[in-house]
Amino acid sequence: MDINEILFIGLRWVHSVAAISWVGGGIFYLLILKPFLRSYPNIKEAHIAANFRGLVSVAMAILLISGAILTFERITSGFIGPSYVLVLCTKIAIAAYMFYLVRFVKSGLLKKNESMSRPKTRGWISLMTGNPAMVIMGLVVFLLADVLSAIFENGLRL
């Protein structure tokens, strides 16, 4: 094993740990912390959310940098085909939407427009932007990562 292989193993590991931290933190928030906070209304959720936002921000930066490097490495390998590119584009699109939600929607940097105040619209927006949606999208990204690995390994065997 040469130094490049060792570095890419380390980079894949860092990429995975960042993704696990973000998605795992979201699962913890939904299943453990949110029900706990309902039982103790005197605990300030905003402080906890601010600390978690810091973790998510670091994870996003790591994911963007490591993901770009790993994508370039795989694309230039010569062992990928159209199915790999299609799954990769789907994974990137979902991840980009998640980044957008965290950066602009969840942070409150976007101004709410009038159409968001209608109850029916608010329900759809919550369905597509809420914490459960973020966790589900994160789990789908993990699944797509496994699909990409299988497609790549199959291309190596051909």
Short mmCIF file of C-alpha atoms in Angstrom, two decimals:
data_model
loop_
_atom_site.label_atom_id
_atom_site.label_comp_id
_atom_site.label_asym_id
_atom_site.label_seq_id
_atom_site.Cartn_x
_atom_site.Cartn_y
_atom_site.Cartn_z
CA MET A 1 0.00 0.00 0.00
CA ASP A 2 1.49 3.34 -1.02
CA ILE A 3 1.13 6.73 0.66
CA ASN A 4 -1.68 7.87 -1.69
CA GLU A 5 -3.83 4.87 -0.78
CA ILE A 6 -3.25 5.52 2.91
CA LEU A 7 -4.18 9.20 2.50
CA PHE A 8 -7.38 8.35 0.62
CA ILE A 9 -8.36 5.80 3.27
CA GLY A 10 -7.89 8.52 5.88
CA LEU A 11 -9.87 11.00 3.80
CA ARG A 12 -12.73 8.52 3.34
CA TRP A 13 -12.71 7.91 7.09
CA VAL A 14 -12.85 11.65 7.88
CA HIS A 15 -15.65 12.07 5.32
CA SER A 16 -17.60 9.22 6.92
CA VAL A 17 -17.12 10.50 10.47
CA ALA A 18 -18.37 13.95 9.45
CA ALA A 19 -21.45 12.42 7.82
CA ILE A 20 -22.09 10.15 10.80
CA SER A 21 -21.80 13.12 13.17
CA TRP A 22 -24.33 15.16 11.22
CA VAL A 23 -26.89 12.43 10.54
CA GLY A 24 -26.35 10.67 13.87
CA GLY A 25 -26.74 13.98 15.68
CA GLY A 26 -30.00 14.53 13.84
CA ILE A 27 -31.27 11.10 14.85
CA PHE A 28 -30.25 11.75 18.46
CA TYR A 29 -32.03 15.11 18.37
CA LEU A 30 -35.27 13.61 17.01
CA LEU A 31 -35.44 10.45 19.08
CA ILE A 32 -33.81 11.44 22.38
CA LEU A 33 -33.32 15.16 22.88
CA LYS A 34 -36.59 16.56 21.51
CA PRO A 35 -38.79 14.24 23.64
CA PHE A 36 -36.58 15.00 26.65
CA LEU A 37 -36.93 18.75 26.13
CA ARG A 38 -40.73 18.42 25.99
CA SER A 39 -40.60 16.95 29.50
CA TYR A 40 -38.44 19.81 30.81
CA PRO A 41 -39.71 23.10 29.35
CA ASN A 42 -37.32 25.19 31.47
CA ILE A 43 -34.31 23.94 29.46
CA LYS A 44 -33.48 26.32 26.62
CA GLU A 45 -33.56 24.45 23.32
CA ALA A 46 -31.97 27.40 21.50
CA HIS A 47 -28.68 26.99 23.38
CA ILE A 48 -28.52 23.30 22.55
CA ALA A 49 -29.43 24.01 18.91
CA ALA A 50 -26.64 26.61 18.67
CA ASN A 51 -24.08 24.08 19.89
CA PHE A 52 -25.36 21.46 17.46
CA ARG A 53 -25.24 24.02 14.64
CA GLY A 54 -21.50 24.37 15.32
CA LEU A 55 -21.04 20.63 14.88
CA VAL A 56 -23.08 20.69 11.68
CA SER A 57 -21.08 23.63 10.30
CA VAL A 58 -17.78 21.82 10.87
CA ALA A 59 -19.21 18.61 9.40
CA MET A 60 -20.46 20.50 6.32
CA ALA A 61 -17.05 22.05 5.70
CA ILE A 62 -15.33 18.67 6.04
CA LEU A 63 -17.92 17.00 3.80
CA LEU A 64 -17.59 19.64 1.08
CA ILE A 65 -13.80 19.53 0.97
CA SER A 66 -13.36 15.78 1.35
CA GLY A 67 -16.32 15.03 -0.94
CA ALA A 68 -14.86 17.16 -3.73
CA ILE A 69 -11.48 15.44 -3.45
CA LEU A 70 -12.99 11.94 -3.28
CA THR A 71 -15.32 12.66 -6.22
CA PHE A 72 -12.42 13.87 -8.35
CA GLU A 73 -10.38 10.80 -7.41
CA ARG A 74 -13.16 8.39 -8.38
CA ILE A 75 -14.12 10.19 -11.59
CA THR A 76 -10.52 10.21 -12.82
CA SER A 77 -10.00 6.52 -11.97
CA GLY A 78 -11.39 5.28 -15.28
CA PHE A 79 -13.50 2.61 -13.58
CA ILE A 80 -16.84 4.37 -13.54
CA GLY A 81 -19.71 4.36 -15.97
CA PRO A 82 -23.00 6.15 -16.52
CA SER A 83 -24.73 4.42 -13.59
CA TYR A 84 -22.02 5.65 -11.21
CA VAL A 85 -22.36 9.21 -12.51
CA LEU A 86 -26.17 9.11 -12.20
CA VAL A 87 -26.08 7.89 -8.59
CA LEU A 88 -23.29 10.35 -7.75
CA CYS A 89 -25.27 13.28 -9.17
CA THR A 90 -28.32 12.19 -7.16
CA LYS A 91 -26.23 11.98 -3.99
CA ILE A 92 -24.68 15.40 -4.62
CA ALA A 93 -28.09 16.95 -5.34
CA ILE A 94 -29.56 15.65 -2.08
CA ALA A 95 -26.48 16.72 -0.11
CA ALA A 96 -26.54 20.16 -1.74
CA TYR A 97 -30.20 20.56 -0.76
CA MET A 98 -29.33 19.58 2.82
CA PHE A 99 -26.50 22.15 2.86
CA TYR A 100 -28.90 24.76 1.49
CA LEU A 101 -31.45 23.99 4.21
CA VAL A 102 -28.90 24.27 6.99
CA ARG A 103 -27.19 27.37 5.64
CA PHE A 104 -30.22 29.40 4.58
CA VAL A 105 -33.53 27.94 5.76
CA LYS A 106 -32.67 26.61 9.20
CA SER A 107 -30.42 29.54 10.07
CA GLY A 108 -33.22 31.98 9.33
CA LEU A 109 -31.22 33.94 6.75
CA LEU A 110 -34.01 33.69 4.20
CA LYS A 111 -36.89 36.05 4.63
CA LYS A 112 -40.25 34.36 4.98
CA ASN A 113 -42.54 35.30 2.16
CA GLU A 114 -46.30 35.60 2.36
CA SER A 115 -47.01 32.24 0.73
CA MET A 116 -45.25 30.47 3.61
CA SER A 117 -47.78 31.77 6.09
CA ARG A 118 -50.67 29.77 4.66
CA PRO A 119 -51.26 26.64 6.77
CA LYS A 120 -51.33 24.25 3.80
CA THR A 121 -48.07 25.63 2.40
CA ARG A 122 -46.43 25.62 5.81
CA GLY A 123 -47.20 21.90 6.12
CA TRP A 124 -45.52 21.09 2.82
CA ILE A 125 -42.55 23.29 3.60
CA SER A 126 -42.14 21.66 7.00
CA LEU A 127 -42.36 18.24 5.39
CA MET A 128 -39.52 19.12 3.00
CA THR A 129 -37.36 21.17 5.39
CA GLY A 130 -37.98 19.83 8.88
CA ASN A 131 -35.63 17.80 11.03
CA PRO A 132 -37.20 14.44 10.10
CA ALA A 133 -36.72 15.28 6.41
CA MET A 134 -33.05 16.12 7.06
CA VAL A 135 -32.48 12.79 8.79
CA ILE A 136 -34.24 10.86 6.02
CA MET A 137 -32.23 12.65 3.34
CA GLY A 138 -29.04 11.94 5.28
CA LEU A 139 -29.90 8.25 5.46
CA VAL A 140 -30.63 8.22 1.71
CA VAL A 141 -27.20 9.82 1.09
CA PHE A 142 -25.62 7.02 3.15
CA LEU A 143 -27.49 4.44 1.06
CA LEU A 144 -26.34 6.11 -2.16
CA ALA A 145 -22.75 6.07 -0.86
CA ASP A 146 -23.01 2.29 -0.45
CA VAL A 147 -24.51 1.98 -3.94
CA LEU A 148 -21.61 4.03 -5.33
CA SER A 149 -19.10 1.74 -3.60
CA ALA A 150 -20.78 -1.33 -5.05
CA ILE A 151 -20.86 0.15 -8.55
CA PHE A 152 -17.19 1.19 -8.29
CA GLU A 153 -16.07 -2.20 -6.97
CA ASN A 154 -17.99 -3.91 -9.75
CA GLY A 155 -16.21 -1.67 -12.28
CA LEU A 156 -12.85 -2.72 -10.83
CA ARG A 157 -13.69 -6.40 -11.40
CA LEU A 158 -14.57 -5.93 -15.06
#
